[in-house]
């Protein structure tokens, strides 16, 4: 799943990662949707989001990080062949 892959997007002293827009757009949309649903309903994710907000992370940064974790979870369940 390359839809959630991050690439360099730094400027000056600010170091950031940006999603790879050339990846699988359907996978990226699915990861985004899962992240938003979890942010609203999953207690573990809500705790995670609150912790990241206290660290000073923005909502898009938090969603990007959640998508990365979700992609790892989903990858484990994909059939090997």
XYZ file of N, CA and C in Angstrom:
243
model
N 0.843 -1.183 0.000
C 0.000 0.000 0.000
C 0.879 1.233 0.000
N 1.006 1.849 -1.115
C 1.834 3.029 -1.205
C 1.044 4.300 -0.954
N -0.267 4.217 -0.773
C -1.101 5.392 -0.584
C -0.767 6.167 0.672
N -0.251 5.503 1.674
C 0.071 6.164 2.928
C 1.545 6.489 3.080
N 2.331 6.299 2.016
C 3.775 6.527 2.091
C 4.073 8.019 2.214
N 4.990 8.367 3.086
C 5.339 9.776 3.297
C 6.640 10.126 2.576
N 6.718 11.355 2.103
C 7.923 11.847 1.449
C 8.382 13.130 2.124
N 9.578 13.550 1.829
C 10.158 14.743 2.447
C 9.411 16.004 2.008
N 9.104 16.914 2.938
C 8.442 18.182 2.639
C 8.945 19.258 3.593
N 10.244 19.289 3.844
C 10.818 20.213 4.811
C 11.067 21.580 4.188
N 11.075 22.581 5.053
C 11.340 23.946 4.615
C 12.052 24.676 5.751
N 13.261 25.138 5.512
C 14.009 25.839 6.559
C 14.305 24.918 7.721
N 13.953 25.365 8.919
C 14.223 24.574 10.115
C 13.099 23.579 10.425
N 11.980 23.698 9.709
C 10.842 22.817 9.941
C 11.028 21.537 9.137
N 11.022 20.398 9.836
C 11.179 19.102 9.176
C 9.820 18.418 9.161
N 9.312 18.146 7.958
C 7.997 17.524 7.823
C 8.041 16.431 6.778
N 7.037 15.566 6.843
C 6.844 14.533 5.829
C 5.477 14.772 5.197
N 5.367 14.531 3.921
C 4.100 14.701 3.208
C 3.754 13.411 2.497
N 2.456 13.141 2.370
C 2.025 11.921 1.706
C 2.451 11.908 0.256
N 2.794 10.730 -0.213
C 3.146 10.533 -1.611
C 1.865 10.546 -2.430
N 1.677 11.579 -3.243
C 0.452 11.720 -4.026
C 0.413 10.760 -5.205
N 1.539 10.116 -5.512
C 1.588 9.195 -6.627
C 1.214 7.773 -6.251
N 0.838 7.539 -5.016
C 0.527 6.195 -4.547
C -0.876 5.751 -4.917
N -1.326 4.695 -4.299
C -2.642 4.125 -4.536
C -3.686 5.026 -3.873
N -4.435 5.772 -4.671
C -5.379 6.748 -4.129
C -6.548 6.081 -3.403
N -6.988 4.920 -3.886
C -8.077 4.230 -3.201
C -7.632 3.739 -1.827
N -6.413 3.237 -1.749
C -5.885 2.790 -0.454
C -5.743 3.983 0.486
N -5.261 5.101 -0.043
C -5.094 6.301 0.769
C -6.443 6.790 1.288
N -7.465 6.772 0.428
C -8.802 7.204 0.842
C -9.362 6.276 1.910
N -9.128 4.978 1.767
C -9.615 4.015 2.762
C -8.915 4.232 4.106
N -7.601 4.443 4.080
C -6.853 4.696 5.321
C -7.353 5.970 5.992
N -7.604 7.009 5.196
C -8.089 8.285 5.729
C -9.434 8.091 6.409
N -10.327 7.350 5.735
C -11.668 7.124 6.283
C -11.594 6.330 7.587
N -10.764 5.299 7.617
C -10.596 4.500 8.841
C -10.063 5.369 9.969
N -9.085 6.223 9.651
C -8.498 7.100 10.675
C -9.551 8.029 11.268
N -10.390 8.630 10.420
C -11.411 9.549 10.927
C -12.436 8.839 11.793
N -12.861 7.648 11.379
C -13.833 6.890 12.170
C -13.230 6.524 13.521
N -11.977 6.091 13.517
C -11.315 5.741 14.783
C -11.155 6.967 15.683
N -10.865 8.120 15.086
C -10.701 9.339 15.886
C -11.998 9.707 16.594
N -13.122 9.348 15.990
C -14.420 9.667 16.590
C -14.894 8.625 17.588
N -14.549 7.347 17.345
C -15.222 6.298 18.108
C -14.323 5.381 18.936
N -13.070 5.200 18.573
C -12.206 4.251 19.282
C -11.524 4.926 20.469
N -11.749 4.434 21.684
C -11.155 5.064 22.874
C -9.624 5.102 22.840
N -8.982 4.028 22.350
C -7.509 4.017 22.289
C -7.003 5.101 21.347
N -7.685 5.259 20.212
C -7.265 6.256 19.230
C -7.501 7.649 19.770
N -8.611 7.849 20.466
C -8.899 9.173 21.046
C -7.818 9.558 22.058
N -7.379 8.591 22.853
C -6.297 8.840 23.820
C -5.012 9.200 23.083
N -4.728 8.471 22.009
C -3.543 8.722 21.186
C -3.592 10.135 20.604
N -4.754 10.529 20.068
C -4.914 11.854 19.464
C -4.715 12.939 20.522
N -5.301 12.760 21.690
C -5.146 13.744 22.768
C -3.675 13.911 23.147
N -2.954 12.789 23.210
C -1.534 12.834 23.548
C -0.752 13.614 22.493
N -1.063 13.390 21.226
C -0.372 14.083 20.133
C -0.716 15.567 20.100
N -1.954 15.925 20.447
C -2.348 17.338 20.493
C -1.549 18.063 21.574
N -1.372 17.413 22.724
C -0.585 17.993 23.816
C 0.859 18.213 23.370
N 1.360 17.318 22.502
C 2.726 17.467 21.961
C 2.830 18.622 20.978
N 1.675 19.162 20.553
C 1.689 20.278 19.622
C 1.525 19.875 18.171
N 1.076 18.648 17.913
C 0.878 18.185 16.536
C -0.419 18.756 15.969
N -0.446 18.990 14.656
C -1.655 19.464 13.994
C -2.535 18.274 13.630
N -3.795 18.548 13.332
C -4.726 17.475 12.971
C -4.255 16.718 11.730
N -3.803 17.387 10.657
C -3.306 16.635 9.504
C -2.103 15.745 9.843
N -1.215 16.222 10.713
C -0.067 15.406 11.121
C -0.532 14.169 11.885
N -1.512 14.360 12.766
C -2.027 13.245 13.560
C -2.691 12.219 12.647
N -3.474 12.680 11.678
C -4.134 11.769 10.741
C -3.085 10.998 9.946
N -2.031 11.671 9.513
C -0.958 11.004 8.759
C -0.326 9.898 9.590
N -0.049 10.193 10.869
C 0.551 9.186 11.749
C -0.404 8.012 11.972
N -1.694 8.315 12.162
C -2.681 7.253 12.341
C -2.763 6.372 11.101
N -2.729 6.984 9.922
C -2.803 6.216 8.685
C -1.625 5.268 8.567
N -0.472 5.700 9.016
C 0.711 4.836 8.965
C 0.517 3.620 9.870
N 0.007 3.836 11.087
C -0.245 2.720 12.004
C -1.313 1.782 11.444
N -2.372 2.356 10.875
C -3.453 1.553 10.316
C -2.938 0.717 9.154
N -2.101 1.314 8.303
C -1.534 0.586 7.159
C -0.732 -0.619 7.637
N 0.009 -0.460 8.724
C 0.776 -1.581 9.268
C -0.148 -2.686 9.755
N -1.241 -2.299 10.427
C -2.201 -3.290 10.911
C -2.829 -4.042 9.753
N -3.255 -3.323 8.729
C -3.913 -3.938 7.572
C -2.936 -4.847 6.833
N -1.706 -4.425 6.681
C -0.703 -5.205 5.942
C -0.520 -6.596 6.545
N -0.563 -6.680 7.869
C -0.405 -7.963 8.547
C -1.485 -8.967 8.165
N -2.659 -8.459 7.770
C -3.789 -9.327 7.452
C -3.916 -9.645 5.966
N -3.052 -9.085 5.137
C -3.111 -9.353 3.705
C -2.574 -10.756 3.423
N -3.178 -11.443 2.444
C -2.701 -12.796 2.125
C -1.308 -12.765 1.514
N -0.499 -13.732 1.893
C 0.852 -13.856 1.337
C 0.803 -14.831 0.181
N 1.543 -14.540 -0.867
C 1.441 -15.473 -1.975
C 2.561 -15.530 -2.883
